[in-house]
mmCIF file of C-alpha atoms in Angstrom:
data_model
loop_
_atom_site.group_PDB
_atom_site.id
_atom_site.type_symbol
_atom_site.label_atom_id
_atom_site.label_comp_id
_atom_site.label_asym_id
_atom_site.label_seq_id
_atom_site.Cartn_x
_atom_site.Cartn_y
_atom_site.Cartn_z
ATOM 1 C CA UNK A 1 -13.712 9.327 -7.930
ATOM 2 C CA UNK A 2 -11.048 11.123 -5.924
ATOM 3 C CA UNK A 3 -8.563 9.431 -3.601
ATOM 4 C CA UNK A 4 -5.892 10.651 -1.180
ATOM 5 C CA UNK A 5 -3.543 9.302 1.478
ATOM 6 C CA UNK A 6 -3.256 10.689 4.991
ATOM 7 C CA UNK A 7 0.190 10.938 6.619
ATOM 8 C CA UNK A 8 -0.080 7.743 8.645
ATOM 9 C CA UNK A 9 2.745 5.230 8.340
ATOM 10 C CA UNK A 10 5.124 5.020 5.438
ATOM 11 C CA UNK A 11 2.440 4.229 2.877
ATOM 12 C CA UNK A 12 -0.324 6.462 4.214
ATOM 13 C CA UNK A 13 -3.966 5.648 4.965
ATOM 14 C CA UNK A 14 -6.361 5.658 2.020
ATOM 15 C CA UNK A 15 -9.305 8.057 2.078
ATOM 16 C CA UNK A 16 -12.034 8.833 -0.437
ATOM 17 C CA UNK A 17 -12.429 12.580 -1.060
ATOM 18 C CA UNK A 18 -15.578 14.401 -2.165
ATOM 19 C CA UNK A 19 -15.731 15.982 -5.605
ATOM 20 C CA UNK A 20 -15.527 19.495 -4.093
ATOM 21 C CA UNK A 21 -12.531 18.470 -1.911
ATOM 22 C CA UNK A 22 -14.385 19.449 1.250
ATOM 23 C CA UNK A 23 -14.959 16.064 2.886
ATOM 24 C CA UNK A 24 -13.181 12.736 3.191
ATOM 25 C CA UNK A 25 -13.994 9.276 4.481
ATOM 26 C CA UNK A 26 -11.585 6.490 5.377
ATOM 27 C CA UNK A 27 -11.670 3.513 3.022
ATOM 28 C CA UNK A 28 -11.968 1.123 5.973
ATOM 29 C CA UNK A 29 -12.909 -2.390 4.986
ATOM 30 C CA UNK A 30 -11.979 -1.788 1.328
ATOM 31 C CA UNK A 31 -8.247 -1.026 1.219
ATOM 32 C CA UNK A 32 -5.851 0.277 3.841
ATOM 33 C CA UNK A 33 -3.575 2.026 1.322
ATOM 34 C CA UNK A 34 -3.800 3.218 -2.256
ATOM 35 C CA UNK A 35 -1.230 0.613 -3.286
ATOM 36 C CA UNK A 36 -3.452 -2.105 -1.817
ATOM 37 C CA UNK A 37 -6.389 -0.751 -3.811
ATOM 38 C CA UNK A 38 -4.317 -0.705 -7.013
ATOM 39 C CA UNK A 39 -3.131 -4.254 -6.391
ATOM 40 C CA UNK A 40 -6.765 -5.390 -6.184
ATOM 41 C CA UNK A 41 -8.452 -2.765 -8.353
ATOM 42 C CA UNK A 42 -11.156 -5.022 -9.797
ATOM 43 C CA UNK A 43 -12.327 -5.898 -6.292
ATOM 44 C CA UNK A 44 -11.809 -2.485 -4.671
ATOM 45 C CA UNK A 45 -13.026 -0.059 -7.319
ATOM 46 C CA UNK A 46 -16.715 -0.813 -6.840
ATOM 47 C CA UNK A 47 -16.594 -0.294 -3.072
ATOM 48 C CA UNK A 48 -14.525 2.874 -3.341
ATOM 49 C CA UNK A 49 -16.841 4.323 -5.958
ATOM 50 C CA UNK A 50 -19.923 3.491 -3.868
ATOM 51 C CA UNK A 51 -18.331 5.315 -0.919
ATOM 52 C CA UNK A 52 -17.510 8.248 -3.206
ATOM 53 C CA UNK A 53 -21.130 8.541 -4.324
ATOM 54 C CA UNK A 54 -22.388 8.402 -0.720
ATOM 55 C CA UNK A 55 -19.851 11.027 0.301
ATOM 56 C CA UNK A 56 -20.977 13.396 -2.471
ATOM 57 C CA UNK A 57 -24.614 12.931 -1.391
ATOM 58 C CA UNK A 58 -23.748 13.700 2.221
ATOM 59 C CA UNK A 59 -24.571 10.149 3.313
ATOM 60 C CA UNK A 60 -21.177 9.076 4.685
ATOM 61 C CA UNK A 61 -21.666 8.851 8.458
ATOM 62 C CA UNK A 62 -17.960 9.025 9.271
ATOM 63 C CA UNK A 63 -17.038 11.895 6.943
ATOM 64 C CA UNK A 64 -14.614 14.542 8.175
ATOM 65 C CA UNK A 65 -13.228 17.812 6.838
ATOM 66 C CA UNK A 66 -10.568 17.212 4.196
ATOM 67 C CA UNK A 67 -7.262 18.941 4.932
ATOM 68 C CA UNK A 68 -4.595 18.922 2.217
ATOM 69 C CA UNK A 69 -1.912 19.713 4.799
ATOM 70 C CA UNK A 70 -2.617 16.322 6.376
ATOM 71 C CA UNK A 71 -1.980 14.534 3.083
ATOM 72 C CA UNK A 72 0.996 12.548 1.983
ATOM 73 C CA UNK A 73 1.438 11.979 -1.733
ATOM 74 C CA UNK A 74 -1.365 9.720 -3.027
ATOM 75 C CA UNK A 75 1.337 7.048 -3.365
ATOM 76 C CA UNK A 76 3.964 7.932 -0.743
ATOM 77 C CA UNK A 77 6.138 5.130 -2.119
ATOM 78 C CA UNK A 78 5.674 3.805 -5.633
ATOM 79 C CA UNK A 79 7.173 0.779 -7.304
ATOM 80 C CA UNK A 80 8.236 2.852 -10.279
ATOM 81 C CA UNK A 81 8.414 6.509 -11.390
ATOM 82 C CA UNK A 82 9.075 6.894 -15.108
ATOM 83 C CA UNK A 83 9.092 10.492 -16.286
ATOM 84 C CA UNK A 84 8.700 11.277 -19.962
ATOM 85 C CA UNK A 85 9.279 14.463 -21.922
ATOM 86 C CA UNK A 86 6.148 14.608 -24.036
ATOM 87 C CA UNK A 87 6.233 18.329 -24.880
ATOM 88 C CA UNK A 88 8.917 18.122 -27.536
ATOM 89 C CA UNK A 89 8.650 21.818 -28.409
ATOM 90 C CA UNK A 90 10.009 22.447 -24.884
ATOM 91 C CA UNK A 91 13.080 20.335 -25.657
ATOM 92 C CA UNK A 92 13.478 22.045 -29.023
ATOM 93 C CA UNK A 93 13.408 25.461 -27.348
ATOM 94 C CA UNK A 94 16.064 24.556 -24.781
ATOM 95 C CA UNK A 95 18.350 23.010 -27.409
ATOM 96 C CA UNK A 96 17.939 26.039 -29.658
ATOM 97 C CA UNK A 97 19.128 28.335 -26.871
ATOM 98 C CA UNK A 98 22.432 26.477 -26.625
ATOM 99 C CA UNK A 99 22.826 26.133 -30.411
ATOM 100 C CA UNK A 100 22.213 22.382 -30.500
ATOM 101 C CA UNK A 101 20.390 20.716 -33.366
ATOM 102 C CA UNK A 102 17.187 18.801 -32.701
ATOM 103 C CA UNK A 103 17.624 15.096 -33.523
ATOM 104 C CA UNK A 104 14.688 14.053 -35.756
ATOM 105 C CA UNK A 105 14.065 10.987 -33.595
ATOM 106 C CA UNK A 106 12.954 13.164 -30.689
ATOM 107 C CA UNK A 107 9.666 13.768 -32.557
ATOM 108 C CA UNK A 108 8.949 10.074 -33.011
ATOM 109 C CA UNK A 109 10.421 8.308 -29.975
ATOM 110 C CA UNK A 110 9.685 9.605 -26.445
ATOM 111 C CA UNK A 111 12.415 10.529 -23.994
ATOM 112 C CA UNK A 112 12.016 8.901 -20.573
ATOM 113 C CA UNK A 113 14.097 8.419 -17.435
ATOM 114 C CA UNK A 114 13.497 6.410 -14.273
ATOM 115 C CA UNK A 115 13.444 8.645 -11.202
ATOM 116 C CA UNK A 116 13.271 8.431 -7.431
ATOM 117 C CA UNK A 117 10.055 6.671 -6.365
ATOM 118 C CA UNK A 118 10.786 5.500 -2.821
ATOM 119 C CA UNK A 119 9.766 8.806 -1.233
ATOM 120 C CA UNK A 120 7.351 11.139 -2.999
ATOM 121 C CA UNK A 121 6.686 14.386 -1.136
ATOM 122 C CA UNK A 122 3.212 15.376 -0.004
ATOM 123 C CA UNK A 123 1.564 18.490 -1.445
ATOM 124 C CA UNK A 124 2.480 20.810 1.432
ATOM 125 C CA UNK A 125 5.785 19.318 2.524
ATOM 126 C CA UNK A 126 8.829 21.595 2.167
ATOM 127 C CA UNK A 127 11.366 21.058 -0.572
ATOM 128 C CA UNK A 128 14.538 20.444 1.456
ATOM 129 C CA UNK A 129 17.812 20.899 -0.407
ATOM 130 C CA UNK A 130 21.316 21.741 0.733
ATOM 131 C CA UNK A 131 22.646 24.269 -1.773
ATOM 132 C CA UNK A 132 21.081 27.058 -3.863
ATOM 133 C CA UNK A 133 24.071 26.791 -6.219
ATOM 134 C CA UNK A 134 22.585 23.548 -7.558
ATOM 135 C CA UNK A 135 20.160 25.612 -9.687
ATOM 136 C CA UNK A 136 16.910 24.597 -7.996
ATOM 137 C CA UNK A 137 13.916 24.530 -10.344
ATOM 138 C CA UNK A 138 10.313 23.312 -10.258
ATOM 139 C CA UNK A 139 8.590 21.456 -13.099
ATOM 140 C CA UNK A 140 4.802 21.313 -13.322
ATOM 141 C CA UNK A 141 3.601 18.056 -14.845
ATOM 142 C CA UNK A 142 0.648 15.715 -15.243
ATOM 143 C CA UNK A 143 1.121 12.083 -14.203
ATOM 144 C CA UNK A 144 -0.877 8.885 -14.498
ATOM 145 C CA UNK A 145 -0.885 5.936 -12.113
ATOM 146 C CA UNK A 146 -1.306 2.600 -13.843
ATOM 147 C CA UNK A 147 -2.575 -0.816 -12.979
ATOM 148 C CA UNK A 148 -0.578 -3.854 -14.057
ATOM 149 C CA UNK A 149 0.605 -3.347 -17.639
ATOM 150 C CA UNK A 150 1.876 -6.402 -19.537
ATOM 151 C CA UNK A 151 5.150 -6.107 -21.400
ATOM 152 C CA UNK A 152 4.567 -5.186 -25.024
ATOM 153 C CA UNK A 153 1.218 -3.470 -24.489
ATOM 154 C CA UNK A 154 0.545 -1.350 -27.556
ATOM 155 C CA UNK A 155 -0.397 2.304 -27.744
ATOM 156 C CA UNK A 156 -3.879 1.290 -28.925
ATOM 157 C CA UNK A 157 -4.497 -0.849 -25.838
ATOM 158 C CA UNK A 158 -2.666 1.210 -23.189
ATOM 159 C CA UNK A 159 -5.322 3.611 -21.886
ATOM 160 C CA UNK A 160 -7.510 1.044 -20.061
ATOM 161 C CA UNK A 161 -4.526 0.521 -17.760
ATOM 162 C CA UNK A 162 -4.712 4.133 -16.477
ATOM 163 C CA UNK A 163 -6.263 4.091 -13.026
ATOM 164 C CA UNK A 164 -5.676 7.655 -11.784
ATOM 165 C CA UNK A 165 -4.229 11.032 -12.713
ATOM 166 C CA UNK A 166 -2.517 13.624 -10.507
ATOM 167 C CA UNK A 167 -0.234 16.659 -10.663
ATOM 168 C CA UNK A 168 3.471 16.477 -9.865
ATOM 169 C CA UNK A 169 6.263 18.941 -9.198
ATOM 170 C CA UNK A 170 9.338 17.241 -10.611
ATOM 171 C CA UNK A 171 12.075 19.230 -8.885
ATOM 172 C CA UNK A 172 15.262 19.553 -10.932
ATOM 173 C CA UNK A 173 18.757 20.732 -10.022
ATOM 174 C CA UNK A 174 19.730 22.407 -13.289
ATOM 175 C CA UNK A 175 23.366 23.071 -12.481
ATOM 176 C CA UNK A 176 23.988 19.399 -11.701
ATOM 177 C CA UNK A 177 22.456 18.180 -14.970
ATOM 178 C CA UNK A 178 25.298 18.912 -17.440
ATOM 179 C CA UNK A 179 27.952 16.919 -15.568
ATOM 180 C CA UNK A 180 25.614 13.965 -15.138
ATOM 181 C CA UNK A 181 24.560 13.881 -18.776
ATOM 182 C CA UNK A 182 28.188 14.206 -19.855
ATOM 183 C CA UNK A 183 28.824 10.803 -18.264
ATOM 184 C CA UNK A 184 26.303 9.294 -20.696
ATOM 185 C CA UNK A 185 24.395 7.500 -17.952
ATOM 186 C CA UNK A 186 21.409 9.768 -17.246
ATOM 187 C CA UNK A 187 19.988 11.673 -14.278
ATOM 188 C CA UNK A 188 20.514 10.789 -10.634
ATOM 189 C CA UNK A 189 21.718 13.523 -8.267
ATOM 190 C CA UNK A 190 20.027 16.210 -10.369
ATOM 191 C CA UNK A 191 16.578 14.695 -9.766
ATOM 192 C CA UNK A 192 15.668 14.752 -6.042
ATOM 193 C CA UNK A 193 12.269 13.893 -4.538
ATOM 194 C CA UNK A 194 9.178 14.668 -6.621
ATOM 195 C CA UNK A 195 6.072 16.230 -5.055
ATOM 196 C CA UNK A 196 2.472 15.215 -5.762
ATOM 197 C CA UNK A 197 -0.975 16.807 -5.582
ATOM 198 C CA UNK A 198 -3.073 15.869 -2.551
ATOM 199 C CA UNK A 199 -5.664 14.059 -4.657
ATOM 200 C CA UNK A 200 -5.502 11.560 -7.511
ATOM 201 C CA UNK A 201 -8.618 11.222 -9.674
ATOM 202 C CA UNK A 202 -10.055 8.597 -11.987
ATOM 203 C CA UNK A 203 -10.205 9.565 -15.683
ATOM 204 C CA UNK A 204 -14.019 9.728 -15.704
ATOM 205 C CA UNK A 205 -13.874 12.680 -13.274
ATOM 206 C CA UNK A 206 -12.236 14.759 -16.007
ATOM 207 C CA UNK A 207 -15.106 14.388 -18.478
ATOM 208 C CA UNK A 208 -14.532 15.958 -21.882
ATOM 209 C CA UNK A 209 -11.174 17.339 -20.788
ATOM 210 C CA UNK A 210 -9.642 13.836 -20.915
ATOM 211 C CA UNK A 211 -9.347 13.231 -24.659
ATOM 212 C CA UNK A 212 -6.775 11.584 -26.924
ATOM 213 C CA UNK A 213 -4.837 10.426 -23.857
ATOM 214 C CA UNK A 214 -4.258 14.064 -22.892
ATOM 215 C CA UNK A 215 -5.660 16.342 -20.187
ATOM 216 C CA UNK A 216 -6.948 19.482 -21.900
ATOM 217 C CA UNK A 217 -6.869 22.078 -19.118
ATOM 218 C CA UNK A 218 -4.387 24.791 -18.070
ATOM 219 C CA UNK A 219 -1.876 23.986 -15.339
ATOM 220 C CA UNK A 220 -1.505 27.105 -13.180
ATOM 221 C CA UNK A 221 1.920 27.619 -11.581
ATOM 222 C CA UNK A 222 2.727 30.390 -9.095
ATOM 223 C CA UNK A 223 6.174 31.419 -7.840
ATOM 224 C CA UNK A 224 6.031 33.471 -4.641
ATOM 225 C CA UNK A 225 2.283 34.021 -5.197
ATOM 226 C CA UNK A 226 2.822 35.495 -8.680
ATOM 227 C CA UNK A 227 1.419 33.662 -11.701
ATOM 228 C CA UNK A 228 4.389 32.114 -13.505
ATOM 229 C CA UNK A 229 2.547 30.180 -16.197
ATOM 230 C CA UNK A 230 -0.737 28.603 -17.223
ATOM 231 C CA UNK A 231 -0.076 26.479 -20.335
ATOM 232 C CA UNK A 232 -2.781 24.051 -21.424
ATOM 233 C CA UNK A 233 -1.622 20.496 -20.765
ATOM 234 C CA UNK A 234 -3.463 19.161 -23.814
ATOM 235 C CA UNK A 235 -1.860 21.576 -26.275
ATOM 236 C CA UNK A 236 1.509 20.823 -27.921
ATOM 237 C CA UNK A 237 1.768 17.449 -26.151
ATOM 238 C CA UNK A 238 3.542 15.423 -28.836
ATOM 239 C CA UNK A 239 3.098 12.046 -27.120
ATOM 240 C CA UNK A 240 -0.089 11.165 -25.231
ATOM 241 C CA UNK A 241 -0.071 8.948 -22.167
ATOM 242 C CA UNK A 242 -1.015 5.988 -24.362
ATOM 243 C CA UNK A 243 2.271 6.361 -26.199
ATOM 244 C CA UNK A 244 4.243 6.974 -22.989
ATOM 245 C CA UNK A 245 2.849 3.799 -21.409
ATOM 246 C CA UNK A 246 3.597 1.746 -24.525
ATOM 247 C CA UNK A 247 7.127 3.143 -24.551
ATOM 248 C CA UNK A 248 7.674 2.280 -20.882
ATOM 249 C CA UNK A 249 6.492 -1.318 -21.203
ATOM 250 C CA UNK A 250 8.274 -2.225 -24.437
ATOM 251 C CA UNK A 251 10.708 -4.570 -22.669
ATOM 252 C CA UNK A 252 9.293 -4.908 -19.146
ATOM 253 C CA UNK A 253 6.051 -5.420 -17.256
ATOM 254 C CA UNK A 254 4.795 -2.414 -15.281
ATOM 255 C CA UNK A 255 3.466 -3.216 -11.819
ATOM 256 C CA UNK A 256 0.265 -1.698 -10.460
ATOM 257 C CA UNK A 257 1.228 1.622 -8.915
ATOM 258 C CA UNK A 258 3.651 2.664 -11.645
ATOM 259 C CA UNK A 259 3.673 6.459 -12.026
ATOM 260 C CA UNK A 260 4.342 7.900 -15.493
ATOM 261 C CA UNK A 261 4.923 11.635 -15.936
ATOM 262 C CA UNK A 262 4.316 13.894 -18.909
ATOM 263 C CA UNK A 263 7.402 16.041 -18.518
ATOM 264 C CA UNK A 264 7.147 19.803 -18.082
ATOM 265 C CA UNK A 265 3.857 21.105 -19.490
ATOM 266 C CA UNK A 266 4.717 23.606 -22.204
ATOM 267 C CA UNK A 267 3.001 25.569 -24.980
ATOM 268 C CA UNK A 268 4.627 27.186 -27.977
ATOM 269 C CA UNK A 269 2.541 30.288 -27.225
ATOM 270 C CA UNK A 270 4.777 32.395 -24.976
ATOM 271 C CA UNK A 271 1.766 34.271 -23.560
ATOM 272 C CA UNK A 272 0.831 31.204 -21.490
ATOM 273 C CA UNK A 273 4.081 31.463 -19.526
ATOM 274 C CA UNK A 274 6.062 28.479 -18.311
ATOM 275 C CA UNK A 275 5.851 25.617 -15.833
ATOM 276 C CA UNK A 276 9.566 25.723 -15.035
ATOM 277 C CA UNK A 277 12.197 28.410 -14.565
ATOM 278 C CA UNK A 278 14.556 26.860 -17.135
ATOM 279 C CA UNK A 279 12.066 27.451 -19.934
ATOM 280 C CA UNK A 280 11.532 31.087 -18.958
ATOM 281 C CA UNK A 281 15.301 31.617 -18.793
ATOM 282 C CA UNK A 282 15.650 30.056 -22.246
ATOM 283 C CA UNK A 283 13.052 32.397 -23.719
ATOM 284 C CA UNK A 284 14.748 35.364 -22.063
ATOM 285 C CA UNK A 285 18.063 34.316 -23.560
ATOM 286 C CA UNK A 286 16.593 33.975 -27.051
ATOM 287 C CA UNK A 287 14.625 37.236 -26.844
ATOM 288 C CA UNK A 288 17.095 39.519 -25.065
ATOM 289 C CA UNK A 289 20.425 37.723 -25.064
ATOM 290 C CA UNK A 290 20.380 37.287 -21.280
ATOM 291 C CA UNK A 291 18.631 34.912 -18.861
ATOM 292 C CA UNK A 292 17.451 37.188 -16.048
ATOM 293 C CA UNK A 293 15.096 35.042 -13.941
ATOM 294 C CA UNK A 294 17.035 33.372 -11.104
ATOM 295 C CA UNK A 295 16.536 29.809 -10.000
ATOM 296 C CA UNK A 296 14.787 29.262 -6.659
ATOM 297 C CA UNK A 297 16.204 30.669 -3.442
ATOM 298 C CA UNK A 298 15.596 29.429 0.102
ATOM 299 C CA UNK A 299 12.292 30.849 1.299
ATOM 300 C CA UNK A 300 10.689 30.844 -2.149
ATOM 301 C CA UNK A 301 7.310 29.187 -2.552
ATOM 302 C CA UNK A 302 5.753 27.363 -5.509
ATOM 303 C CA UNK A 303 2.097 26.489 -6.041
ATOM 304 C CA UNK A 304 0.567 24.295 -8.751
ATOM 305 C CA UNK A 305 -3.119 23.733 -9.372
ATOM 306 C CA UNK A 306 -5.593 22.824 -12.107
ATOM 307 C CA UNK A 307 -9.140 24.220 -12.164
ATOM 308 C CA UNK A 308 -12.204 22.997 -14.005
ATOM 309 C CA UNK A 309 -14.383 25.259 -16.160
ATOM 310 C CA UNK A 310 -16.243 26.456 -13.043
ATOM 311 C CA UNK A 311 -12.995 27.469 -11.367
ATOM 312 C CA UNK A 312 -13.002 24.537 -8.915
ATOM 313 C CA UNK A 313 -9.785 22.785 -7.977
ATOM 314 C CA UNK A 314 -9.650 19.259 -9.395
ATOM 315 C CA UNK A 315 -6.610 17.750 -7.660
ATOM 316 C CA UNK A 316 -6.083 20.255 -4.867
ATOM 317 C CA UNK A 317 -2.905 22.308 -4.866
ATOM 318 C CA UNK A 318 0.757 21.490 -4.523
ATOM 319 C CA UNK A 319 1.895 24.337 -2.256
ATOM 320 C CA UNK A 320 5.499 24.165 -1.053
ATOM 321 C CA UNK A 321 8.346 26.240 0.272
ATOM 322 C CA UNK A 322 12.016 25.709 -0.485
ATOM 323 C CA UNK A 323 14.065 25.366 2.719
ATOM 324 C CA UNK A 324 17.693 24.612 3.493
ATOM 325 C CA UNK A 325 18.325 20.986 4.382
ATOM 326 C CA UNK A 326 20.285 20.437 7.558
ATOM 327 C CA UNK A 327 21.664 16.938 7.822
ATOM 328 C CA UNK A 328 20.718 15.082 10.979
ATOM 329 C CA UNK A 329 23.499 14.700 13.529
ATOM 330 C CA UNK A 330 24.282 11.013 13.780
ATOM 331 C CA UNK A 331 24.944 9.662 17.252
ATOM 332 C CA UNK A 332 28.285 7.940 17.728
#
């Protein structure tokens, strides 16, 4: 089934979306918000799925045209956003460009940081930032939304806790990263608001493409309407979502509505392009001695989408423009 949240209130209004993303129906009487549905998944899933089936058969009396521009993020506010870095070859590439050795533990123990979750951006909302000198970059990722996950859940028992999958654009400010990491305390200012696809889908919607806790389809990323990359998200993913979930809950419970990201989707095969500017710049540096692709400038646009084998959009598209943030004038 496919679910989305309309821009109504801080936490949105839950709607069920047809498989072809053409129609939607409010989840009235089942759950007002996606978080409410996740909190009571065992009770809500059956009703939501029944509505989804009726909607796909054209039997939902109150259906209306689905508009991604009217969507907030599926979870406008989440209790937790834990972003991994599951494509270790991506890390290896970046470290190689600056002459740094690859610690062996990176291949056996996932990297993960806790990011900003109190305000995810909707799929068509602008990326508002104050300064191009920050090195503004996009990062195309896959993310899962979990139910309640008990502390100590193992990799072998993690996948049943996955409720939904979606796409995310994990915006990074590359020129702020070095100073933050030098403090030895992780990311904060260099990781502003993350953007999400209009629709989140249950794993069964992905069919054979959801295997081994990985989503085996290309993630298509466009910068200013030009294809930037299309790496397959299931290829070269060192840690599956089962491992990422087990890593996240080693010493804590995860509440329903926890979002866990894959990190930038990346393939060793350079012909698939990249899902972030930093990776392209790294490859340019290694191949030619100079990084020539600039980071984003105000007015640039980025689009991310995943298609099924028939060329149909699965999650809808993240389609955003970078704009200069102008701080609100506070009244005295």
